Amino acid sequence: MNYKIKGIITAIGDVKTTKLGTAVQQLHFEQETGRVFYPSALGTKIEMLQDVLPGDVAEIEFHISGSKGTYNNVIIDNIIRV
């Protein structure tokens, strides 16, 4: 299931590599409601983050991987600067 939220990008992490060799880049994202979470872009999705900067208002489309349904495994599908 995909979700869409709007908020402010407060920080962008460095590109790192997982143990399986997948590139990953994480955002620090504050929703309009004030809740903060850390969505990640994987592989080729990292290219979407080249145009965004901390302080930008953005709308993120994402899905949550795994069965726990927590914000620990939030994977970015699309990001749009608003």
JSON list of N, CA and C in Angstrom, two decimals:
[
{"chain": "A", "resi": 1, "resn": "MET", "atom": "N", "xyz": [0.84, -1.17, 0.00]},
{"chain": "A", "resi": 1, "resn": "MET", "atom": "CA", "xyz": [0.00, 0.00, 0.00]},
{"chain": "A", "resi": 1, "resn": "MET", "atom": "C", "xyz": [0.89, 1.24, 0.00]},
{"chain": "A", "resi": 2, "resn": "ASN", "atom": "N", "xyz": [0.54, 2.21, -0.85]},
{"chain": "A", "resi": 2, "resn": "ASN", "atom": "CA", "xyz": [1.31, 3.44, -0.92]},
{"chain": "A", "resi": 2, "resn": "ASN", "atom": "C", "xyz": [0.63, 4.54, -0.12]},
{"chain": "A", "resi": 3, "resn": "TYR", "atom": "N", "xyz": [1.44, 5.42, 0.43]},
{"chain": "A", "resi": 3, "resn": "TYR", "atom": "CA", "xyz": [0.97, 6.54, 1.23]},
{"chain": "A", "resi": 3, "resn": "TYR", "atom": "C", "xyz": [1.53, 7.82, 0.64]},
{"chain": "A", "resi": 4, "resn": "LYS", "atom": "N", "xyz": [0.90, 8.95, 0.94]},
{"chain": "A", "resi": 4, "resn": "LYS", "atom": "CA", "xyz": [1.37, 10.24, 0.47]},
{"chain": "A", "resi": 4, "resn": "LYS", "atom": "C", "xyz": [1.24, 11.23, 1.62]},
{"chain": "A", "resi": 5, "resn": "ILE", "atom": "N", "xyz": [2.33, 11.95, 1.93]},
{"chain": "A", "resi": 5, "resn": "ILE", "atom": "CA", "xyz": [2.29, 12.95, 2.98]},
{"chain": "A", "resi": 5, "resn": "ILE", "atom": "C", "xyz": [3.05, 14.20, 2.53]},
{"chain": "A", "resi": 6, "resn": "LYS", "atom": "N", "xyz": [2.75, 15.30, 3.19]},
{"chain": "A", "resi": 6, "resn": "LYS", "atom": "CA", "xyz": [3.40, 16.56, 2.90]},
{"chain": "A", "resi": 6, "resn": "LYS", "atom": "C", "xyz": [4.13, 17.02, 4.15]},
{"chain": "A", "resi": 7, "resn": "GLY", "atom": "N", "xyz": [5.28, 17.67, 3.95]},
{"chain": "A", "resi": 7, "resn": "GLY", "atom": "CA", "xyz": [6.03, 18.16, 5.08]},
{"chain": "A", "resi": 7, "resn": "GLY", "atom": "C", "xyz": [7.29, 18.88, 4.64]},
{"chain": "A", "resi": 8, "resn": "ILE", "atom": "N", "xyz": [8.24, 19.01, 5.57]},
{"chain": "A", "resi": 8, "resn": "ILE", "atom": "CA", "xyz": [9.47, 19.73, 5.31]},
{"chain": "A", "resi": 8, "resn": "ILE", "atom": "C", "xyz": [10.66, 18.78, 5.43]},
{"chain": "A", "resi": 9, "resn": "ILE", "atom": "N", "xyz": [11.54, 18.85, 4.46]},
{"chain": "A", "resi": 9, "resn": "ILE", "atom": "CA", "xyz": [12.78, 18.10, 4.53]},
{"chain": "A", "resi": 9, "resn": "ILE", "atom": "C", "xyz": [13.73, 18.89, 5.43]},
{"chain": "A", "resi": 10, "resn": "THR", "atom": "N", "xyz": [14.10, 18.31, 6.55]},
{"chain": "A", "resi": 10, "resn": "THR", "atom": "CA", "xyz": [14.96, 19.03, 7.48]},
{"chain": "A", "resi": 10, "resn": "THR", "atom": "C", "xyz": [16.43, 18.63, 7.36]},
{"chain": "A", "resi": 11, "resn": "ALA", "atom": "N", "xyz": [16.72, 17.48, 6.78]},
{"chain": "A", "resi": 11, "resn": "ALA", "atom": "CA", "xyz": [18.11, 17.05, 6.53]},
{"chain": "A", "resi": 11, "resn": "ALA", "atom": "C", "xyz": [18.12, 15.92, 5.53]},
{"chain": "A", "resi": 12, "resn": "ILE", "atom": "N", "xyz": [19.24, 15.82, 4.82]},
{"chain": "A", "resi": 12, "resn": "ILE", "atom": "CA", "xyz": [19.44, 14.73, 3.86]},
{"chain": "A", "resi": 12, "resn": "ILE", "atom": "C", "xyz": [20.74, 14.04, 4.22]},
{"chain": "A", "resi": 13, "resn": "GLY", "atom": "N", "xyz": [20.68, 12.73, 4.40]},
{"chain": "A", "resi": 13, "resn": "GLY", "atom": "CA", "xyz": [21.86, 11.96, 4.77]},
{"chain": "A", "resi": 13, "resn": "GLY", "atom": "C", "xyz": [22.76, 11.66, 3.59]},
{"chain": "A", "resi": 14, "resn": "ASP", "atom": "N", "xyz": [23.91, 11.12, 3.89]},
{"chain": "A", "resi": 14, "resn": "ASP", "atom": "CA", "xyz": [24.85, 10.70, 2.86]},
{"chain": "A", "resi": 14, "resn": "ASP", "atom": "C", "xyz": [24.39, 9.38, 2.24]},
{"chain": "A", "resi": 15, "resn": "VAL", "atom": "N", "xyz": [24.84, 9.13, 1.04]},
{"chain": "A", "resi": 15, "resn": "VAL", "atom": "CA", "xyz": [24.56, 7.84, 0.39]},
{"chain": "A", "resi": 15, "resn": "VAL", "atom": "C", "xyz": [25.43, 6.78, 1.06]},
{"chain": "A", "resi": 16, "resn": "LYS", "atom": "N", "xyz": [24.80, 5.70, 1.47]},
{"chain": "A", "resi": 16, "resn": "LYS", "atom": "CA", "xyz": [25.51, 4.60, 2.11]},
{"chain": "A", "resi": 16, "resn": "LYS", "atom": "C", "xyz": [25.19, 3.32, 1.35]},
{"chain": "A", "resi": 17, "resn": "THR", "atom": "N", "xyz": [25.90, 2.26, 1.66]},
{"chain": "A", "resi": 17, "resn": "THR", "atom": "CA", "xyz": [25.66, 0.97, 1.04]},
{"chain": "A", "resi": 17, "resn": "THR", "atom": "C", "xyz": [25.29, -0.04, 2.10]},
{"chain": "A", "resi": 18, "resn": "THR", "atom": "N", "xyz": [24.22, -0.79, 1.86]},
{"chain": "A", "resi": 18, "resn": "THR", "atom": "CA", "xyz": [23.79, -1.82, 2.80]},
{"chain": "A", "resi": 18, "resn": "THR", "atom": "C", "xyz": [24.71, -3.03, 2.71]},
{"chain": "A", "resi": 19, "resn": "LYS", "atom": "N", "xyz": [24.54, -3.97, 3.62]},
{"chain": "A", "resi": 19, "resn": "LYS", "atom": "CA", "xyz": [25.33, -5.21, 3.60]},
{"chain": "A", "resi": 19, "resn": "LYS", "atom": "C", "xyz": [25.12, -5.99, 2.31]},
{"chain": "A", "resi": 20, "resn": "LEU", "atom": "N", "xyz": [23.95, -5.81, 1.70]},
{"chain": "A", "resi": 20, "resn": "LEU", "atom": "CA", "xyz": [23.65, -6.52, 0.45]},
{"chain": "A", "resi": 20, "resn": "LEU", "atom": "C", "xyz": [24.13, -5.75, -0.79]},
{"chain": "A", "resi": 21, "resn": "GLY", "atom": "N", "xyz": [24.77, -4.59, -0.58]},
{"chain": "A", "resi": 21, "resn": "GLY", "atom": "CA", "xyz": [25.32, -3.82, -1.68]},
{"chain": "A", "resi": 21, "resn": "GLY", "atom": "C", "xyz": [24.35, -2.84, -2.32]},
{"chain": "A", "resi": 22, "resn": "THR", "atom": "N", "xyz": [23.22, -2.57, -1.68]},
{"chain": "A", "resi": 22, "resn": "THR", "atom": "CA", "xyz": [22.24, -1.63, -2.20]},
{"chain": "A", "resi": 22, "resn": "THR", "atom": "C", "xyz": [22.55, -0.23, -1.69]},
{"chain": "A", "resi": 23, "resn": "ALA", "atom": "N", "xyz": [22.58, 0.75, -2.59]},
{"chain": "A", "resi": 23, "resn": "ALA", "atom": "CA", "xyz": [22.78, 2.14, -2.19]},
{"chain": "A", "resi": 23, "resn": "ALA", "atom": "C", "xyz": [21.51, 2.64, -1.51]},
{"chain": "A", "resi": 24, "resn": "VAL", "atom": "N", "xyz": [21.68, 3.41, -0.43]},
{"chain": "A", "resi": 24, "resn": "VAL", "atom": "CA", "xyz": [20.54, 3.95, 0.31]},
{"chain": "A", "resi": 24, "resn": "VAL", "atom": "C", "xyz": [20.88, 5.35, 0.79]},
{"chain": "A", "resi": 25, "resn": "GLN", "atom": "N", "xyz": [19.88, 6.24, 0.73]},
{"chain": "A", "resi": 25, "resn": "GLN", "atom": "CA", "xyz": [20.03, 7.60, 1.24]},
{"chain": "A", "resi": 25, "resn": "GLN", "atom": "C", "xyz": [18.79, 7.94, 2.04]},
{"chain": "A", "resi": 26, "resn": "GLN", "atom": "N", "xyz": [18.99, 8.47, 3.23]},
{"chain": "A", "resi": 26, "resn": "GLN", "atom": "CA", "xyz": [17.88, 8.70, 4.15]},
{"chain": "A", "resi": 26, "resn": "GLN", "atom": "C", "xyz": [17.62, 10.19, 4.32]},
{"chain": "A", "resi": 27, "resn": "LEU", "atom": "N", "xyz": [16.34, 10.53, 4.49]},
{"chain": "A", "resi": 27, "resn": "LEU", "atom": "CA", "xyz": [15.92, 11.90, 4.76]},
{"chain": "A", "resi": 27, "resn": "LEU", "atom": "C", "xyz": [15.46, 12.02, 6.20]},
{"chain": "A", "resi": 28, "resn": "HIS", "atom": "N", "xyz": [15.54, 13.21, 6.72]},
{"chain": "A", "resi": 28, "resn": "HIS", "atom": "CA", "xyz": [14.90, 13.56, 7.99]},
{"chain": "A", "resi": 28, "resn": "HIS", "atom": "C", "xyz": [13.73, 14.42, 7.56]},
{"chain": "A", "resi": 29, "resn": "PHE", "atom": "N", "xyz": [12.51, 13.94, 7.79]},
{"chain": "A", "resi": 29, "resn": "PHE", "atom": "CA", "xyz": [11.31, 14.56, 7.22]},
{"chain": "A", "resi": 29, "resn": "PHE", "atom": "C", "xyz": [10.31, 14.86, 8.33]},
{"chain": "A", "resi": 30, "resn": "GLU", "atom": "N", "xyz": [9.85, 16.10, 8.39]},
{"chain": "A", "resi": 30, "resn": "GLU", "atom": "CA", "xyz": [8.87, 16.50, 9.40]},
{"chain": "A", "resi": 30, "resn": "GLU", "atom": "C", "xyz": [7.53, 16.72, 8.72]},
{"chain": "A", "resi": 31, "resn": "GLN", "atom": "N", "xyz": [6.54, 15.92, 9.10]},
{"chain": "A", "resi": 31, "resn": "GLN", "atom": "CA", "xyz": [5.21, 16.04, 8.54]},
{"chain": "A", "resi": 31, "resn": "GLN", "atom": "C", "xyz": [4.55, 17.33, 9.00]},
{"chain": "A", "resi": 32, "resn": "GLU", "atom": "N", "xyz": [3.49, 17.72, 8.30]},
{"chain": "A", "resi": 32, "resn": "GLU", "atom": "CA", "xyz": [2.72, 18.91, 8.71]},
{"chain": "A", "resi": 32, "resn": "GLU", "atom": "C", "xyz": [2.19, 18.77, 10.13]},
{"chain": "A", "resi": 33, "resn": "THR", "atom": "N", "xyz": [1.96, 17.55, 10.57]},
{"chain": "A", "resi": 33, "resn": "THR", "atom": "CA", "xyz": [1.44, 17.31, 11.92]},
{"chain": "A", "resi": 33, "resn": "THR", "atom": "C", "xyz": [2.52, 17.44, 12.99]},
{"chain": "A", "resi": 34, "resn": "GLY", "atom": "N", "xyz": [3.79, 17.55, 12.57]},
{"chain": "A", "resi": 34, "resn": "GLY", "atom": "CA", "xyz": [4.88, 17.66, 13.52]},
{"chain": "A", "resi": 34, "resn": "GLY", "atom": "C", "xyz": [5.62, 16.35, 13.76]},
{"chain": "A", "resi": 35, "resn": "ARG", "atom": "N", "xyz": [5.08, 15.25, 13.28]},
{"chain": "A", "resi": 35, "resn": "ARG", "atom": "CA", "xyz": [5.74, 13.95, 13.45]},
{"chain": "A", "resi": 35, "resn": "ARG", "atom": "C", "xyz": [6.96, 13.86, 12.53]},
{"chain": "A", "resi": 36, "resn": "VAL", "atom": "N", "xyz": [8.07, 13.40, 13.06]},
{"chain": "A", "resi": 36, "resn": "VAL", "atom": "CA", "xyz": [9.31, 13.28, 12.31]},
{"chain": "A", "resi": 36, "resn": "VAL", "atom": "C", "xyz": [9.55, 11.80, 12.00]},
{"chain": "A", "resi": 37, "resn": "PHE", "atom": "N", "xyz": [9.97, 11.52, 10.78]},
{"chain": "A", "resi": 37, "resn": "PHE", "atom": "CA", "xyz": [10.39, 10.16, 10.46]},
{"chain": "A", "resi": 37, "resn": "PHE", "atom": "C", "xyz": [11.49, 10.20, 9.42]},
{"chain": "A", "resi": 38, "resn": "TYR", "atom": "N", "xyz": [12.02, 9.04, 9.09]},
{"chain": "A", "resi": 38, "resn": "TYR", "atom": "CA", "xyz": [13.23, 8.94, 8.30]},
{"chain": "A", "resi": 38, "resn": "TYR", "atom": "C", "xyz": [13.03, 8.04, 7.09]},
{"chain": "A", "resi": 39, "resn": "PRO", "atom": "N", "xyz": [12.41, 8.55, 6.02]},
{"chain": "A", "resi": 39, "resn": "PRO", "atom": "CA", "xyz": [12.22, 7.72, 4.83]},
{"chain": "A", "resi": 39, "resn": "PRO", "atom": "C", "xyz": [13.54, 7.54, 4.09]},
{"chain": "A", "resi": 40, "resn": "SER", "atom": "N", "xyz": [13.66, 6.44, 3.36]},
{"chain": "A", "resi": 40, "resn": "SER", "atom": "CA", "xyz": [14.89, 6.13, 2.63]},
{"chain": "A", "resi": 40, "resn": "SER", "atom": "C", "xyz": [14.61, 5.96, 1.14]},
{"chain": "A", "resi": 41, "resn": "ALA", "atom": "N", "xyz": [15.55, 6.43, 0.33]},
{"chain": "A", "resi": 41, "resn": "ALA", "atom": "CA", "xyz": [15.53, 6.17, -1.10]},
{"chain": "A", "resi": 41, "resn": "ALA", "atom": "C", "xyz": [16.54, 5.07, -1.37]},
{"chain": "A", "resi": 42, "resn": "LEU", "atom": "N", "xyz": [16.15, 4.09, -2.17]},
{"chain": "A", "resi": 42, "resn": "LEU", "atom": "CA", "xyz": [17.03, 2.97, -2.47]},
{"chain": "A", "resi": 42, "resn": "LEU", "atom": "C", "xyz": [17.42, 2.96, -3.95]},
{"chain": "A", "resi": 43, "resn": "GLY", "atom": "N", "xyz": [18.65, 2.55, -4.22]},
{"chain": "A", "resi": 43, "resn": "GLY", "atom": "CA", "xyz": [19.11, 2.35, -5.59]},
{"chain": "A", "resi": 43, "resn": "GLY", "atom": "C", "xyz": [18.89, 3.56, -6.49]},
{"chain": "A", "resi": 44, "resn": "THR", "atom": "N", "xyz": [18.22, 3.34, -7.61]},
{"chain": "A", "resi": 44, "resn": "THR", "atom": "CA", "xyz": [18.02, 4.42, -8.59]},
{"chain": "A", "resi": 44, "resn": "THR", "atom": "C", "xyz": [17.11, 5.52, -8.08]},
{"chain": "A", "resi": 45, "resn": "LYS", "atom": "N", "xyz": [16.32, 5.27, -7.03]},
{"chain": "A", "resi": 45, "resn": "LYS", "atom": "CA", "xyz": [15.43, 6.29, -6.47]},
{"chain": "A", "resi": 45, "resn": "LYS", "atom": "C", "xyz": [16.23, 7.43, -5.82]},
{"chain": "A", "resi": 46, "resn": "ILE", "atom": "N", "xyz": [17.51, 7.20, -5.54]},
{"chain": "A", "resi": 46, "resn": "ILE", "atom": "CA", "xyz": [18.35, 8.24, -4.94]},
{"chain": "A", "resi": 46, "resn": "ILE", "atom": "C", "xyz": [18.45, 9.44, -5.86]},
{"chain": "A", "resi": 47, "resn": "GLU", "atom": "N", "xyz": [18.38, 9.22, -7.17]},
{"chain": "A", "resi": 47, "resn": "GLU", "atom": "CA", "xyz": [18.45, 10.32, -8.13]},
{"chain": "A", "resi": 47, "resn": "GLU", "atom": "C", "xyz": [17.37, 11.37, -7.89]},
{"chain": "A", "resi": 48, "resn": "MET", "atom": "N", "xyz": [16.22, 10.97, -7.34]},
{"chain": "A", "resi": 48, "resn": "MET", "atom": "CA", "xyz": [15.14, 11.93, -7.07]},
{"chain": "A", "resi": 48, "resn": "MET", "atom": "C", "xyz": [15.55, 12.97, -6.03]},
{"chain": "A", "resi": 49, "resn": "LEU", "atom": "N", "xyz": [16.51, 12.64, -5.18]},
{"chain": "A", "resi": 49, "resn": "LEU", "atom": "CA", "xyz": [16.88, 13.53, -4.09]},
{"chain": "A", "resi": 49, "resn": "LEU", "atom": "C", "xyz": [17.89, 14.59, -4.51]},
{"chain": "A", "resi": 50, "resn": "GLN", "atom": "N", "xyz": [18.40, 14.52, -5.73]},
{"chain": "A", "resi": 50, "resn": "GLN", "atom": "CA", "xyz": [19.40, 15.49, -6.18]},
{"chain": "A", "resi": 50, "resn": "GLN", "atom": "C", "xyz": [18.85, 16.91, -6.25]},
{"chain": "A", "resi": 51, "resn": "ASP", "atom": "N", "xyz": [17.56, 17.05, -6.48]},
{"chain": "A", "resi": 51, "resn": "ASP", "atom": "CA", "xyz": [16.96, 18.38, -6.65]},
{"chain": "A", "resi": 51, "resn": "ASP", "atom": "C", "xyz": [16.36, 18.95, -5.38]},
{"chain": "A", "resi": 52, "resn": "VAL", "atom": "N", "xyz": [16.38, 18.21, -4.29]},
{"chain": "A", "resi": 52, "resn": "VAL", "atom": "CA", "xyz": [15.77, 18.71, -3.05]},
{"chain": "A", "resi": 52, "resn": "VAL", "atom": "C", "xyz": [16.84, 19.12, -2.06]},
{"chain": "A", "resi": 53, "resn": "LEU", "atom": "N", "xyz": [16.47, 20.10, -1.24]},
{"chain": "A", "resi": 53, "resn": "LEU", "atom": "CA", "xyz": [17.39, 20.64, -0.23]},
{"chain": "A", "resi": 53, "resn": "LEU", "atom": "C", "xyz": [16.71, 20.68, 1.12]},
{"chain": "A", "resi": 54, "resn": "PRO", "atom": "N", "xyz": [17.48, 20.66, 2.19]},
{"chain": "A", "resi": 54, "resn": "PRO", "atom": "CA", "xyz": [16.86, 20.86, 3.51]},
{"chain": "A", "resi": 54, "resn": "PRO", "atom": "C", "xyz": [16.11, 22.20, 3.52]},
{"chain": "A", "resi": 55, "resn": "GLY", "atom": "N", "xyz": [14.94, 22.20, 4.10]},
{"chain": "A", "resi": 55, "resn": "GLY", "atom": "CA", "xyz": [14.08, 23.38, 4.13]},
{"chain": "A", "resi": 55, "resn": "GLY", "atom": "C", "xyz": [13.01, 23.37, 3.07]},
{"chain": "A", "resi": 56, "resn": "ASP", "atom": "N", "xyz": [13.15, 22.52, 2.06]},
{"chain": "A", "resi": 56, "resn": "ASP", "atom": "CA", "xyz": [12.13, 22.41, 1.01]},
{"chain": "A", "resi": 56, "resn": "ASP", "atom": "C", "xyz": [10.87, 21.77, 1.56]},
{"chain": "A", "resi": 57, "resn": "VAL", "atom": "N", "xyz": [9.74, 22.30, 1.13]},
{"chain": "A", "resi": 57, "resn": "VAL", "atom": "CA", "xyz": [8.46, 21.66, 1.41]},
{"chain": "A", "resi": 57, "resn": "VAL", "atom": "C", "xyz": [8.25, 20.65, 0.29]},
{"chain": "A", "resi": 58, "resn": "ALA", "atom": "N", "xyz": [7.89, 19.43, 0.67]},
{"chain": "A", "resi": 58, "resn": "ALA", "atom": "CA", "xyz": [7.78, 18.37, -0.33]},
{"chain": "A", "resi": 58, "resn": "ALA", "atom": "C", "xyz": [6.63, 17.44, 0.00]},
{"chain": "A", "resi": 59, "resn": "GLU", "atom": "N", "xyz": [6.19, 16.73, -1.01]},
{"chain": "A", "resi": 59, "resn": "GLU", "atom": "CA", "xyz": [5.18, 15.70, -0.86]},
{"chain": "A", "resi": 59, "resn": "GLU", "atom": "C", "xyz": [5.88, 14.38, -1.20]},
{"chain": "A", "resi": 60, "resn": "ILE", "atom": "N", "xyz": [5.83, 13.44, -0.29]},
{"chain": "A", "resi": 60, "resn": "ILE", "atom": "CA", "xyz": [6.50, 12.16, -0.48]},
{"chain": "A", "resi": 60, "resn": "ILE", "atom": "C", "xyz": [5.47, 11.05, -0.63]},
{"chain": "A", "resi": 61, "resn": "GLU", "atom": "N", "xyz": [5.65, 10.25, -1.67]},
{"chain": "A", "resi": 61, "resn": "GLU", "atom": "CA", "xyz": [4.89, 9.01, -1.83]},
{"chain": "A", "resi": 61, "resn": "GLU", "atom": "C", "xyz": [5.80, 7.89, -1.39]},
{"chain": "A", "resi": 62, "resn": "PHE", "atom": "N", "xyz": [5.30, 7.01, -0.53]},
{"chain": "A", "resi": 62, "resn": "PHE", "atom": "CA", "xyz": [6.16, 5.96, 0.00]},
{"chain": "A", "resi": 62, "resn": "PHE", "atom": "C", "xyz": [5.35, 4.72, 0.33]},
{"chain": "A", "resi": 63, "resn": "HIS", "atom": "N", "xyz": [6.07, 3.64, 0.59]},
{"chain": "A", "resi": 63, "resn": "HIS", "atom": "CA", "xyz": [5.46, 2.41, 1.11]},
{"chain": "A", "resi": 63, "resn": "HIS", "atom": "C", "xyz": [6.30, 1.95, 2.29]},
{"chain": "A", "resi": 64, "resn": "ILE", "atom": "N", "xyz": [5.71, 1.15, 3.12]},
{"chain": "A", "resi": 64, "resn": "ILE", "atom": "CA", "xyz": [6.40, 0.63, 4.29]},
{"chain": "A", "resi": 64, "resn": "ILE", "atom": "C", "xyz": [6.71, -0.84, 4.03]},
{"chain": "A", "resi": 65, "resn": "SER", "atom": "N", "xyz": [8.00, -1.18, 4.03]},
{"chain": "A", "resi": 65, "resn": "SER", "atom": "CA", "xyz": [8.38, -2.57, 3.80]},
{"chain": "A", "resi": 65, "resn": "SER", "atom": "C", "xyz": [8.34, -3.34, 5.11]},
{"chain": "A", "resi": 66, "resn": "GLY", "atom": "N", "xyz": [8.13, -4.62, 5.02]},
{"chain": "A", "resi": 66, "resn": "GLY", "atom": "CA", "xyz": [8.05, -5.45, 6.22]},
{"chain": "A", "resi": 66, "resn": "GLY", "atom": "C", "xyz": [6.64, -5.51, 6.75]},
{"chain": "A", "resi": 67, "resn": "SER", "atom": "N", "xyz": [6.43, -6.37, 7.71]},
{"chain": "A", "resi": 67, "resn": "SER", "atom": "CA", "xyz": [5.08, -6.61, 8.21]},
{"chain": "A", "resi": 67, "resn": "SER", "atom": "C", "xyz": [4.75, -5.84, 9.49]},
{"chain": "A", "resi": 68, "resn": "LYS", "atom": "N", "xyz": [5.72, -5.15, 10.06]},
{"chain": "A", "resi": 68, "resn": "LYS", "atom": "CA", "xyz": [5.48, -4.47, 11.33]},
{"chain": "A", "resi": 68, "resn": "LYS", "atom": "C", "xyz": [4.63, -3.22, 11.18]},
{"chain": "A", "resi": 69, "resn": "GLY", "atom": "N", "xyz": [4.67, -2.59, 9.99]},
{"chain": "A", "resi": 69, "resn": "GLY", "atom": "CA", "xyz": [3.87, -1.39, 9.78]},
{"chain": "A", "resi": 69, "resn": "GLY", "atom": "C", "xyz": [4.37, -0.20, 10.56]},
{"chain": "A", "resi": 70, "resn": "THR", "atom": "N", "xyz": [5.65, -0.15, 10.84]},
{"chain": "A", "resi": 70, "resn": "THR", "atom": "CA", "xyz": [6.21, 0.99, 11.56]},
{"chain": "A", "resi": 70, "resn": "THR", "atom": "C", "xyz": [6.88, 1.93, 10.57]},
{"chain": "A", "resi": 71, "resn": "TYR", "atom": "N", "xyz": [7.32, 3.08, 11.07]},
{"chain": "A", "resi": 71, "resn": "TYR", "atom": "CA", "xyz": [8.02, 4.03, 10.22]},
{"chain": "A", "resi": 71, "resn": "TYR", "atom": "C", "xyz": [9.50, 3.70, 10.09]},
{"chain": "A", "resi": 72, "resn": "ASN", "atom": "N", "xyz": [9.92, 2.53, 10.55]},
{"chain": "A", "resi": 72, "resn": "ASN", "atom": "CA", "xyz": [11.33, 2.16, 10.48]},
{"chain": "A", "resi": 72, "resn": "ASN", "atom": "C", "xyz": [11.77, 1.76, 9.08]},
{"chain": "A", "resi": 73, "resn": "ASN", "atom": "N", "xyz": [10.86, 1.29, 8.24]},
{"chain": "A", "resi": 73, "resn": "ASN", "atom": "CA", "xyz": [11.20, 0.80, 6.92]},
{"chain": "A", "resi": 73, "resn": "ASN", "atom": "C", "xyz": [10.44, 1.55, 5.83]},
{"chain": "A", "resi": 74, "resn": "VAL", "atom": "N", "xyz": [10.51, 2.87, 5.85]},
{"chain": "A", "resi": 74, "resn": "VAL", "atom": "CA", "xyz": [9.78, 3.70, 4.90]},
{"chain": "A", "resi": 74, "resn": "VAL", "atom": "C", "xyz": [10.64, 3.88, 3.65]},
{"chain": "A", "resi": 75, "resn": "ILE", "atom": "N", "xyz": [10.14, 3.41, 2.52]},
{"chain": "A", "resi": 75, "resn": "ILE", "atom": "CA", "xyz": [10.87, 3.46, 1.26]},
{"chain": "A", "resi": 75, "resn": "ILE", "atom": "C", "xyz": [10.18, 4.46, 0.33]},
{"chain": "A", "resi": 76, "resn": "ILE", "atom": "N", "xyz": [10.94, 5.45, -0.14]},
{"chain": "A", "resi": 76, "resn": "ILE", "atom": "CA", "xyz": [10.39, 6.50, -1.00]},
{"chain": "A", "resi": 76, "resn": "ILE", "atom": "C", "xyz": [10.13, 5.98, -2.39]},
{"chain": "A", "resi": 77, "resn": "ASP", "atom": "N", "xyz": [8.92, 6.23, -2.90]},
{"chain": "A", "resi": 77, "resn": "ASP", "atom": "CA", "xyz": [8.57, 5.90, -4.28]},
{"chain": "A", "resi": 77, "resn": "ASP", "atom": "C", "xyz": [8.67, 7.13, -5.18]},
{"chain": "A", "resi": 78, "resn": "ASN", "atom": "N", "xyz": [8.34, 8.29, -4.63]},
{"chain": "A", "resi": 78, "resn": "ASN", "atom": "CA", "xyz": [8.37, 9.53, -5.40]},
{"chain": "A", "resi": 78, "resn": "ASN", "atom": "C", "xyz": [8.45, 10.71, -4.44]},
{"chain": "A", "resi": 79, "resn": "ILE", "atom": "N", "xyz": [9.08, 11.78, -4.87]},
{"chain": "A", "resi": 79, "resn": "ILE", "atom": "CA", "xyz": [9.13, 13.00, -4.06]},
{"chain": "A", "resi": 79, "resn": "ILE", "atom": "C", "xyz": [8.93, 14.20, -4.98]},
{"chain": "A", "resi": 80, "resn": "ILE", "atom": "N", "xyz": [8.07, 15.11, -4.56]},
{"chain": "A", "resi": 80, "resn": "ILE", "atom": "CA", "xyz": [7.74, 16.28, -5.35]},
{"chain": "A", "resi": 80, "resn": "ILE", "atom": "C", "xyz": [7.92, 17.52, -4.49]},
{"chain": "A", "resi": 81, "resn": "ARG", "atom": "N", "xyz": [8.75, 18.44, -4.93]},
{"chain": "A", "resi": 81, "resn": "ARG", "atom": "CA", "xyz": [8.88, 19.71, -4.21]},
{"chain": "A", "resi": 81, "resn": "ARG", "atom": "C", "xyz": [7.60, 20.51, -4.42]},
{"chain": "A", "resi": 82, "resn": "VAL", "atom": "N", "xyz": [7.09, 21.08, -3.36]},
{"chain": "A", "resi": 82, "resn": "VAL", "atom": "CA", "xyz": [5.83, 21.82, -3.43]},
{"chain": "A", "resi": 82, "resn": "VAL", "atom": "C", "xyz": [6.11, 23.31, -3.34]}
]
